[in-house]
Amino acid sequence: MFRYVVRRTLESVLLMLGVLVLVFFMVRLTGDPVSLIIPMDAPMAQREAFREMMGLNEPLIVQFGSYMLDAMQGDLGTSLRRRGEANLDIIMVRLPATMQLAFAALAFAVLVAVPLGLAGGMRPGSAIDRVARSVGLAGQTIPSFWLGMLLIVLFAVTLGWLPSFGRDGFSSLILPAVALGFAGMGQLVRLTRSAVLDVRRADYVRTARAKGMQGARVSFRHVLPNVAIPIVSVLGIQFTYLLGGSVYIEVVFAWPGLGSLLESAIRDADFPLVQAITIFISLFAISIHLLTDLLYGVLDPRLRRS
Amino acid sequence: MTGSANGNGGVGSGESLFAPARLWRLLRRDAAGMTGFILVVAIIATAILAPWIAPYGPTEGDFLNSRLPPAWMEGGSSAHLLGTDQLGQDVFSRIVYGTRVSLLVGGLGALLAVSIGVTLGLLAGYFGGWFDSLVTGFTNLLLSIPYLVLVIVIATVLGRSLTNVILLFGITGSPIFVRVTRGEVLRLKRMSYVEAAVGLGASAGRIIPMHILPNLAGPLLTLATFEVSAMIFYEAGLGFLGLSVPPAVPSWGNMLSLGRQFLTIYPWLAIFPGVAIAITALGINLFGDWLRDALDPRAQERG
C-alpha cells in the first residue's frame, strides 16, 4: 500500500509539472502575447512599455524559469485588467461558488442515477429499466448548456418558480446543479445498470437468492457494495468533467464562479488570468484524481498489488 | 477466437465482421440501431442537400419580418416555419445549413484524431522504448487537463475559423485513440499468431498492416463514431461561448449563443438549434451502440 501511494503521488507531481510547462508554451508558442492584448495600432512606445512591464523582454528560458519558480511557490502571476491583484487571490474568491455548484451537481447525479440504475439493472426489460435506459441515453444527447436554457425558459420565465440567474440561496442552486449534473447522471445510470447486470449473475448473489433472501435485501446486502467500487472510481473523473462543464453552466446562469471568471477573462483578453485559471483547475483535477485513486485502493485491496 | 477479423476468419458464420450483407442483416433486426442509422443518413443528406431543403439562404435577412415566432404560434408566419432572428434570418434555414458545420467539424475532427492517434499509438505500442514513454507521457498530460477547459483555452489562442476548430478537435481528440490503440497493440503483440509471424521473420511493415490494424478496426470505428457526436457537442459549446467559427457562419453553436442573448423574450432562437443537436446526437449514439455490438467478435455468434 505504501509503495502504491508513493508511486501515484510521484506520478501526480510529474503531471502537475508537465501541466505548468504545457500551459506556458501553449500561450507563448502561439505568437507574441503583446499583440493579443495591446491593439495592433497602439503606439510602439506603449507596446514596448507593456513588454517591459510583463518581463517579455527577457530570453524565453529566463521567463520560463521565473514562471516555474513562482508557480511552485504558489504565485500564479497578476491579472492584467485588475492591476496588481494576484491571480490566485481572484481565483480563491470565486472558488467556493464553483465548488458548491459542482458538489450539488454531483449529488444530484448520484442520488438520481444510483437508485435508478440499481432498480433498472435488477429487473432488466421492466418499465423502470426502460426509464433508466432512456435517462442514460438522454444524458448523452442533451447538451448541458442547452438544457440550462430550457430550464430557465420553463421554471424561471414561464412558471416563475425559481430564479434564472445569480447565486442567492438554495433556490438559485437548483437549476444550474440539475443542468450541470445531467450528463454525468446519464453516464452513472448506464454504469450502475451494467455493473448490476454483471453482479447479479455472480455466485454469491445466486446463493443469497437460493437461501430465500428477498429482492430489496439482496440489492442492499450483496449487489450495492460490489457496484460501489466502479461508481467511486468514476466519481473523480466525473468531478473533473463537472469543473470543465461549469464554464458553460456558470455563463448560462450568471453563476459567480471560476467558469464565468474564465469566460470573462477570455473576453477581456486577460491572458495571465486565463493561464492561471487553466493551471489552477488542472492541478485541482490531478489532485482529485489522486485522491480517488487512493480511496479506490482502500476500497479494493486487489488494486494495491498490481 | 479474436485471432483474425480480416479475411474470412469470422466465428460461426464464416463471413467477415465487416461484410455489408452481415451488417445489414444485423441492422434490420435492431430497431434502435436502425433508427440511429436512418437519422444519421437523414442528417448527412440534409447537410449535402441544404440549398434545396432550406427555403432561404442562411444569411438572407428579411428585416420586415424579424423576430417572428414559429409558424404555429400567435403572430407566426407560414413563410418562416421556425420563426426568424433579430436580423430576419430564417431559423429553419440556418439550422439546415448549420448541419454542414457540425458534420464537418465532427467528421473531419474525428478523422484527424483517429489518424494522429492511431499512428502514434501503433508506433509507441509496437516499438516501445523512449518514443513510447514520450507519447504516453504527453497523452496522460493532455488527458489530465479538464477537456472543456483545454479546448476553450486553445480555441481562444487559435482564433475563430473552421479550419482552426477542426484542427483543435483533431489534436485534442487524439489522446484517447493513442491510448486505445497502444493498449490493443500491446495485447495483440503477445498473441501467438503475431509472435509466430515475428519468429518467421516478418517485418513491422508487414505485421502492422496484416495482423494488427485489422483487429483494431472494430473498436476504433466504434470509438470514432461516439467521438463525432462528442465533437459536435463541444463545437456547439465553443460556438455558444463565441469561440468557434466566425459569427456570420450559420452554426448551431452560434445560433445558441444568439439565443442566449434573447432567451427570455424570443426563446425559440435557443430552443430549435438545441433540438437539432439533440436529434443528431441521438442518431449517432443509437447507431454507435449498435455498431459496438455488431463489430464485437465475441458477440458474433449472435449474427
XYZ file of C-alpha atoms in Angstrom:
609
model
C 0.000 0.000 0.000
C 2.789 2.423 0.924
C 4.563 1.888 -2.382
C 1.286 2.371 -4.261
C 0.683 5.704 -2.506
C 4.244 6.890 -3.172
C 4.117 5.873 -6.842
C 0.751 7.511 -7.537
C 1.816 10.671 -5.691
C 5.056 10.939 -7.688
C 3.131 10.412 -10.931
C 0.751 13.206 -9.980
C 3.584 15.606 -9.140
C 5.171 14.872 -12.541
C 1.854 15.524 -14.282
C 1.497 18.825 -12.422
C 4.961 19.943 -13.554
C 4.002 18.862 -17.077
C 0.863 20.983 -16.960
C 2.922 24.033 -15.911
C 5.276 23.516 -18.867
C 2.485 22.815 -21.344
C 0.381 25.820 -20.399
C 3.402 28.154 -20.577
C 4.334 27.061 -24.082
C 0.737 26.816 -25.258
C 0.359 30.507 -24.554
C 3.834 31.543 -25.786
C 4.188 29.421 -28.915
C 1.083 30.902 -30.437
C 2.758 34.207 -31.022
C 3.560 37.462 -29.293
C 1.278 37.845 -26.273
C 1.648 41.608 -26.630
C -0.195 41.678 -29.965
C -3.017 39.656 -28.447
C -3.514 42.134 -25.643
C -2.435 45.568 -26.915
C -4.257 46.726 -30.070
C -2.201 46.485 -33.271
C -2.455 50.232 -33.906
C -1.222 51.210 -30.432
C 1.935 53.380 -30.387
C 5.216 51.452 -30.419
C 6.296 53.027 -27.122
C 3.163 51.734 -25.415
C 3.782 48.243 -26.740
C 7.383 48.350 -25.533
C 6.376 49.647 -22.111
C 3.929 46.793 -21.768
C 6.552 44.297 -22.900
C 8.922 45.638 -20.267
C 6.290 45.525 -17.527
C 5.357 41.909 -18.287
C 9.004 40.835 -18.396
C 8.615 39.768 -22.028
C 11.988 41.308 -22.948
C 13.861 38.552 -21.163
C 15.004 35.491 -23.100
C 12.288 32.803 -23.211
C 14.270 30.461 -20.981
C 14.608 33.136 -18.277
C 10.882 33.892 -18.462
C 10.154 30.198 -18.223
C 12.464 29.778 -15.222
C 10.945 32.583 -13.211
C 7.430 31.439 -14.169
C 8.151 27.910 -12.912
C 9.789 29.170 -9.709
C 6.872 31.497 -8.987
C 4.306 28.803 -9.744
C 5.965 26.324 -7.411
C 5.756 28.889 -4.630
C 2.051 29.355 -5.312
C 2.430 32.572 -7.288
C 0.349 32.428 -10.470
C 1.100 35.979 -11.602
C -1.021 39.096 -11.569
C -4.092 39.986 -13.551
C -3.813 42.333 -16.491
C -7.153 44.066 -16.188
C -7.150 44.359 -12.407
C -3.730 45.893 -11.947
C -1.714 44.446 -9.121
C -4.267 41.905 -7.995
C -2.792 38.413 -7.675
C -4.482 35.871 -9.936
C -4.585 33.330 -7.133
C -6.484 35.743 -4.869
C -9.046 36.395 -7.605
C -9.418 32.631 -8.129
C -9.813 31.909 -4.418
C -12.678 34.395 -4.141
C -14.515 32.584 -6.952
C -13.649 29.022 -5.940
C -16.370 28.409 -3.278
C -19.187 29.146 -5.741
C -17.822 26.644 -8.254
C -17.241 24.010 -5.576
C -20.768 24.451 -4.291
C -22.195 24.089 -7.794
C -20.031 21.091 -8.685
C -20.845 19.238 -5.447
C -24.560 19.975 -5.828
C -24.443 18.691 -9.425
C -22.564 15.562 -8.349
C -25.008 14.948 -5.504
C -27.952 15.329 -7.885
C -26.343 12.936 -10.380
C -25.545 10.268 -7.777
C -28.855 10.499 -5.892
C -30.875 10.019 -9.072
C -28.573 7.720 -11.012
C -27.607 5.087 -8.450
C -31.148 4.118 -7.293
C -32.408 4.248 -10.884
C -29.549 2.159 -12.269
C -29.885 -0.300 -9.388
C -33.639 -0.712 -9.862
C -33.305 -0.999 -13.640
C -30.416 -3.443 -13.503
C -32.188 -5.725 -11.016
C -35.165 -6.071 -13.397
C -33.896 -5.843 -16.982
C -36.637 -5.105 -19.517
C -39.111 -3.811 -16.893
C -40.747 -0.379 -17.030
C -38.240 1.069 -14.544
C -35.403 -0.350 -16.641
C -36.784 1.399 -19.723
C -36.812 4.653 -17.753
C -33.205 4.034 -16.648
C -32.069 3.382 -20.219
C -33.883 6.482 -21.533
C -32.258 8.649 -18.856
C -28.887 7.147 -19.771
C -29.412 7.991 -23.430
C -30.749 11.486 -22.665
C -27.559 12.287 -20.766
C -25.580 11.580 -23.934
C -27.824 13.521 -26.304
C -28.788 16.730 -24.494
C -26.097 19.432 -24.237
C -25.897 20.803 -20.683
C -25.919 24.481 -21.605
C -28.972 23.981 -23.819
C -30.731 22.102 -21.012
C -29.855 25.044 -18.760
C -31.578 27.449 -21.132
C -34.641 25.170 -21.388
C -34.867 25.028 -17.587
C -34.709 28.824 -17.437
C -37.481 29.183 -20.019
C -39.683 26.647 -18.217
C -39.082 27.185 -14.497
C -37.976 30.815 -14.351
C -39.703 32.580 -17.251
C -42.926 30.596 -17.747
C -43.679 29.205 -14.286
C -41.728 31.735 -12.251
C -40.824 29.144 -9.601
C -37.060 29.542 -9.476
C -34.567 32.332 -10.167
C -32.865 32.270 -13.573
C -29.513 33.744 -12.593
C -27.169 34.657 -9.770
C -26.187 32.962 -6.525
C -28.668 33.751 -3.818
C -29.648 30.876 -1.565
C -30.671 27.293 -2.218
C -33.380 28.054 -4.792
C -30.820 29.633 -7.129
C -28.663 26.488 -6.930
C -31.298 24.016 -8.163
C -31.476 24.793 -11.892
C -27.709 25.134 -12.518
C -26.977 21.978 -10.499
C -29.531 19.944 -12.473
C -28.238 21.251 -15.804
C -24.595 20.619 -14.875
C -25.214 17.198 -13.337
C -27.448 15.883 -16.114
C -24.798 14.416 -18.422
C -22.961 12.796 -15.517
C -26.252 11.386 -14.257
C -26.779 9.688 -17.625
C -23.308 8.173 -17.528
C -23.741 6.997 -13.919
C -27.094 5.358 -14.687
C -25.540 3.381 -17.547
C -22.548 2.427 -15.423
C -24.605 1.391 -12.385
C -27.047 -0.559 -14.542
C -24.370 -2.534 -16.369
C -22.421 -3.144 -13.128
C -25.618 -4.500 -11.523
C -26.250 -6.709 -14.562
C -22.777 -8.215 -14.083
C -23.016 -8.602 -10.323
C -26.488 -10.149 -10.204
C -25.211 -13.145 -12.143
C -22.388 -13.646 -9.629
C -22.371 -16.803 -7.468
C -22.776 -15.008 -4.137
C -25.958 -13.281 -5.354
C -27.380 -16.527 -6.690
C -26.579 -18.193 -3.381
C -28.310 -15.441 -1.433
C -31.387 -15.858 -3.580
C -31.258 -19.635 -3.252
C -31.261 -19.229 0.511
C -34.562 -17.399 0.087
C -33.342 -13.826 0.566
C -35.809 -11.297 -0.821
C -35.297 -8.633 -3.540
C -34.513 -5.464 -1.608
C -32.247 -7.252 0.882
C -30.240 -8.807 -1.928
C -29.868 -5.379 -3.514
C -28.576 -3.707 -0.375
C -26.533 -6.524 1.172
C -24.888 -8.065 -1.864
C -25.322 -6.019 -5.018
C -24.805 -2.423 -3.886
C -21.476 -2.917 -2.051
C -19.960 -4.538 -5.146
C -21.390 -1.957 -7.505
C -19.970 0.832 -5.319
C -16.380 0.209 -6.448
C -16.774 1.085 -10.152
C -19.014 4.013 -9.186
C -16.451 5.512 -6.804
C -13.760 5.075 -9.421
C -15.586 7.259 -11.955
C -16.658 9.922 -9.453
C -13.219 11.547 -9.653
C -13.390 11.692 -13.449
C -16.962 12.967 -13.174
C -15.886 15.745 -10.856
C -13.167 16.873 -13.274
C -15.706 16.884 -16.054
C -18.061 18.972 -13.922
C -15.307 21.543 -13.341
C -14.949 21.934 -17.119
C -18.682 21.854 -17.781
C -19.254 24.516 -15.145
C -17.792 27.097 -17.542
C -20.873 26.809 -19.759
C -23.390 26.459 -16.952
C -21.951 29.383 -14.995
C -22.239 31.520 -18.123
C -25.876 30.468 -18.690
C -26.894 31.161 -15.096
C -24.500 34.065 -14.379
C -23.100 31.971 -11.511
C -20.170 33.841 -9.950
C -17.608 31.010 -10.023
C -14.362 30.071 -11.761
C -16.117 29.222 -15.026
C -17.686 32.619 -15.542
C -14.374 34.137 -14.405
C -12.576 32.215 -17.172
C -15.151 33.337 -19.714
C -14.833 36.996 -18.751
C -11.014 36.750 -18.627
C -11.115 35.427 -22.211
C -13.446 38.212 -23.305
C -11.125 40.800 -21.717
C -8.008 39.130 -23.217
C -6.628 38.901 -19.667
C -4.054 36.296 -20.616
C -2.230 35.924 -17.299
C -5.553 35.258 -15.597
C -6.632 32.732 -18.271
C -3.286 30.971 -17.813
C -3.637 30.980 -14.019
C -7.196 29.594 -14.079
C -6.180 26.828 -16.502
C -3.275 25.837 -14.274
C -5.360 26.004 -11.121
C -8.212 23.866 -12.493
C -5.767 21.318 -13.948
C -3.762 20.941 -10.743
C -7.012 20.683 -8.833
C -8.238 17.944 -11.180
C -4.980 15.996 -10.843
C -5.261 16.169 -7.038
C -8.857 14.915 -7.175
C -7.771 12.003 -9.379
C -5.002 11.134 -6.962
C -7.395 11.209 -4.011
C -9.987 8.994 -5.710
C -7.272 6.555 -6.793
C -6.028 6.287 -3.212
C -9.596 5.880 -1.953
C -10.125 3.231 -4.598
C -7.026 1.445 -3.302
C -8.558 1.407 0.177
C -11.863 0.039 -1.130
C -10.401 -2.597 -3.415
C -7.278 -4.264 -1.960
C -6.586 -6.110 -5.229
C -5.518 -2.856 -6.834
C -2.670 -2.062 -4.477
C -0.676 -5.057 -5.557
C -0.842 -4.510 -9.309
C -11.049 -16.596 -31.202
C -10.315 -12.930 -31.562
C -7.465 -14.147 -33.745
C -8.268 -12.597 -37.056
C -11.059 -10.325 -38.108
C -9.715 -9.886 -41.616
C -10.363 -12.266 -44.475
C -12.957 -14.882 -43.632
C -11.952 -15.542 -40.032
C -15.396 -14.729 -38.624
C -16.557 -17.127 -35.933
C -19.570 -19.266 -36.718
C -20.921 -17.517 -39.756
C -17.817 -17.830 -41.908
C -18.053 -14.253 -43.176
C -16.095 -11.109 -42.378
C -17.068 -8.922 -39.432
C -17.357 -6.020 -41.879
C -19.300 -7.833 -44.636
C -22.067 -5.416 -45.730
C -24.605 -8.254 -46.031
C -23.939 -9.332 -42.436
C -24.146 -5.783 -41.075
C -27.359 -5.094 -42.976
C -28.915 -8.295 -41.630
C -27.960 -7.313 -38.066
C -29.229 -3.773 -38.539
C -32.648 -4.891 -39.801
C -33.128 -6.883 -36.611
C -32.243 -4.000 -34.288
C -34.941 -1.307 -34.091
C -32.808 1.167 -32.100
C -29.795 0.700 -34.388
C -31.990 1.120 -37.457
C -33.493 4.334 -36.026
C -29.985 5.646 -35.453
C -28.894 4.659 -38.957
C -31.889 6.384 -40.583
C -31.298 9.543 -38.523
C -27.600 9.619 -39.447
C -28.379 9.145 -43.164
C -31.063 11.863 -42.980
C -28.656 14.286 -41.269
C -25.911 13.677 -43.831
C -28.467 14.136 -46.633
C -29.621 17.400 -45.032
C -26.044 18.706 -44.982
C -25.452 17.812 -48.640
C -28.838 18.979 -49.913
C -29.026 22.107 -47.707
C -29.568 24.603 -50.585
C -32.542 22.564 -51.839
C -34.081 21.920 -48.405
C -33.710 25.381 -46.893
C -36.340 27.824 -48.173
C -33.959 30.796 -47.670
C -30.224 31.455 -47.793
C -28.504 31.157 -44.390
C -27.645 34.863 -44.215
C -30.643 36.172 -46.123
C -32.203 38.852 -43.890
C -35.869 39.777 -44.130
C -35.927 42.908 -41.982
C -39.669 43.422 -42.291
C -40.192 40.000 -40.739
C -37.556 39.909 -37.994
C -38.176 38.252 -34.611
C -41.146 36.229 -35.859
C -42.223 33.350 -33.594
C -42.648 29.834 -35.049
C -45.468 29.392 -37.583
C -47.866 27.699 -35.146
C -47.634 30.436 -32.530
C -49.638 33.652 -32.499
C -48.036 36.171 -34.839
C -46.087 33.471 -36.673
C -45.953 33.249 -40.441
C -46.195 30.152 -42.603
C -43.319 31.606 -44.640
C -40.966 31.061 -41.662
C -41.667 27.656 -40.095
C -39.424 28.070 -37.028
C -39.537 31.870 -36.930
C -36.800 34.434 -37.608
C -33.987 36.030 -35.608
C -33.321 39.710 -34.920
C -31.931 40.183 -38.460
C -34.931 38.484 -40.059
C -32.891 35.396 -40.930
C -34.969 32.224 -41.216
C -34.229 29.964 -38.218
C -35.127 26.740 -40.056
C -32.830 27.583 -42.994
C -29.939 28.411 -40.668
C -30.392 25.145 -38.796
C -30.353 23.238 -42.118
C -27.104 24.970 -43.173
C -25.717 24.557 -39.650
C -25.760 20.793 -40.211
C -22.804 21.330 -42.552
C -20.585 22.980 -39.938
C -21.431 20.392 -37.291
C -20.805 17.404 -39.567
C -17.602 18.914 -40.980
C -16.204 19.555 -37.510
C -17.395 16.205 -36.126
C -16.430 14.155 -39.180
C -13.105 15.735 -40.121
C -12.174 16.310 -36.478
C -12.724 12.640 -35.650
C -10.881 11.564 -38.822
C -7.872 13.691 -37.889
C -7.962 12.484 -34.283
C -8.034 8.853 -35.457
C -5.174 9.410 -37.914
C -2.911 11.082 -35.356
C -3.916 8.781 -32.512
C -3.581 5.514 -34.394
C -0.225 6.454 -35.936
C 1.299 7.465 -32.594
C -0.361 4.606 -30.706
C 0.865 1.985 -33.204
C 4.443 3.251 -33.192
C 4.525 3.671 -29.411
C 2.962 0.298 -28.670
C 4.880 -1.648 -31.283
C 8.380 -0.263 -30.828
C 8.220 0.795 -27.162
C 11.334 2.472 -25.738
C 11.802 6.211 -25.310
C 9.277 7.040 -28.027
C 6.627 5.087 -26.127
C 7.461 6.908 -22.884
C 7.273 10.266 -24.658
C 3.927 9.557 -26.346
C 2.387 8.017 -23.220
C 3.583 10.876 -21.042
C 2.209 13.511 -23.385
C -1.082 11.628 -23.731
C -1.515 11.437 -19.951
C -0.649 15.108 -19.696
C -3.294 16.193 -22.224
C -5.864 13.937 -20.571
C -5.116 15.373 -17.127
C -6.319 18.867 -18.092
C -10.133 19.046 -17.910
C -11.083 18.695 -21.573
C -13.588 21.535 -21.809
C -11.080 23.962 -20.276
C -8.288 22.762 -22.588
C -10.488 23.257 -25.641
C -11.613 26.717 -24.543
C -8.047 27.911 -23.955
C -6.690 26.559 -27.249
C -9.684 27.951 -29.167
C -9.025 31.369 -27.643
C -5.404 31.309 -28.714
C -6.103 29.963 -32.223
C -8.911 32.345 -33.161
C -12.178 31.788 -34.941
C -12.088 29.801 -38.193
C -13.493 26.498 -39.388
C -10.027 25.087 -40.122
C -8.780 26.017 -36.650
C -11.772 24.378 -34.989
C -11.248 21.135 -36.950
C -7.517 21.170 -36.111
C -8.315 21.845 -32.467
C -10.647 18.845 -32.141
C -8.381 16.648 -34.271
C -5.418 17.272 -31.975
C -7.151 17.320 -28.593
C -9.284 14.311 -29.579
C -6.280 12.153 -30.448
C -5.025 11.099 -26.947
C -7.929 8.721 -26.393
C -7.143 6.995 -29.713
C -3.449 6.802 -28.778
C -4.406 5.132 -25.521
C -6.806 2.594 -27.063
C -4.504 1.773 -29.995
C -1.440 1.386 -27.807
C -3.297 -0.881 -25.378
C -4.608 -3.099 -28.191
C -1.166 -3.303 -29.826
C 0.425 -4.398 -26.544
C -2.269 -7.077 -26.183
C -2.019 -8.266 -29.793
C 1.790 -8.399 -29.697
C 1.520 -11.221 -27.166
C -0.893 -13.250 -29.329
C 0.660 -16.421 -30.622
C -0.030 -15.714 -34.301
C 1.786 -12.386 -34.096
C 4.685 -13.952 -32.222
C 4.756 -16.667 -34.893
C 4.898 -14.057 -37.655
C 7.756 -12.282 -35.856
C 9.508 -15.643 -35.440
C 9.174 -16.338 -39.148
C 10.985 -13.079 -39.822
C 8.088 -10.829 -40.860
C 8.940 -7.125 -40.670
C 6.977 -4.478 -38.784
C 5.911 -3.118 -42.175
C 4.139 -6.399 -42.786
C 2.908 -7.289 -39.296
C 1.260 -3.942 -38.547
C -0.984 -3.775 -41.639
C -1.613 -7.535 -41.858
C -2.099 -8.586 -38.242
C -2.519 -5.553 -36.007
C -4.600 -2.987 -37.909
C -7.470 -5.303 -38.934
C -8.075 -6.199 -35.295
C -8.093 -2.531 -34.307
C -10.650 -1.506 -36.911
C -13.753 -2.523 -34.942
C -13.030 -0.812 -31.596
C -11.603 2.279 -33.319
C -14.600 2.665 -35.636
C -16.971 2.439 -32.672
C -14.956 4.926 -30.640
C -14.710 7.295 -33.608
C -18.487 7.218 -34.061
C -19.072 8.367 -30.486
C -16.279 10.898 -30.904
C -18.139 12.519 -33.853
C -21.126 13.094 -31.591
C -18.920 14.405 -28.762
C -17.143 16.850 -31.090
C -20.481 18.164 -32.389
C -21.366 18.832 -28.734
C -18.060 20.561 -27.996
C -18.219 22.662 -31.174
C -21.689 23.840 -30.201
C -20.342 24.649 -26.730
C -17.479 26.700 -28.165
C -19.884 28.471 -30.513
C -22.116 29.169 -27.537
C -19.194 30.933 -25.834
C -18.350 32.763 -29.074
C -15.112 30.812 -29.648
C -15.923 28.641 -32.665
C -16.495 29.580 -36.331
C -16.947 33.324 -37.160
C -20.284 34.763 -36.009
C -21.762 35.166 -39.512
C -21.349 31.454 -40.282
C -24.606 29.585 -39.639
C -23.678 27.024 -36.980
C -25.757 25.547 -34.190
C -23.361 26.876 -31.566
C -23.512 30.422 -32.958
C -27.295 30.209 -33.026
C -27.364 29.101 -29.382
C -25.048 31.955 -28.469
C -27.501 34.384 -30.063
C -30.399 32.529 -28.466
C -28.921 33.089 -25.017
C -28.954 36.866 -25.513
C -32.663 36.804 -26.362
C -33.591 33.851 -24.145
C -36.340 35.459 -22.086
C -38.002 37.352 -24.983
C -37.535 35.056 -28.033
C -36.898 31.603 -26.517
C -37.355 29.791 -29.857
C -33.999 31.155 -31.030
C -32.316 28.975 -28.382
C -34.708 26.014 -28.424
C -34.611 24.854 -32.064
C -30.822 24.680 -32.680
C -30.601 22.604 -29.490
C -33.253 20.227 -30.817
C -31.102 19.773 -33.939
C -28.068 18.929 -31.780
C -30.075 16.506 -29.630
C -31.512 14.682 -32.678
C -28.046 14.407 -34.237
C -26.501 13.111 -31.010
C -29.395 10.665 -30.565
C -28.925 9.265 -34.081
C -25.161 8.887 -33.737
C -25.380 7.321 -30.263
C -28.082 4.799 -31.220
C -26.078 3.877 -34.313
C -22.844 3.718 -32.284
C -24.383 1.407 -29.671
C -25.483 -0.943 -32.433
C -22.102 -0.719 -34.174
C -20.249 -1.616 -30.966
C -22.211 -4.851 -30.632
C -22.122 -5.622 -34.358
C -18.322 -5.269 -34.570
C -17.563 -7.186 -31.386
C -16.106 -10.533 -32.489
C -17.154 -12.140 -29.199
C -20.766 -11.267 -29.903
C -20.573 -12.545 -33.458
C -22.337 -15.822 -32.833
C -25.470 -13.755 -32.437
C -25.066 -12.623 -36.067
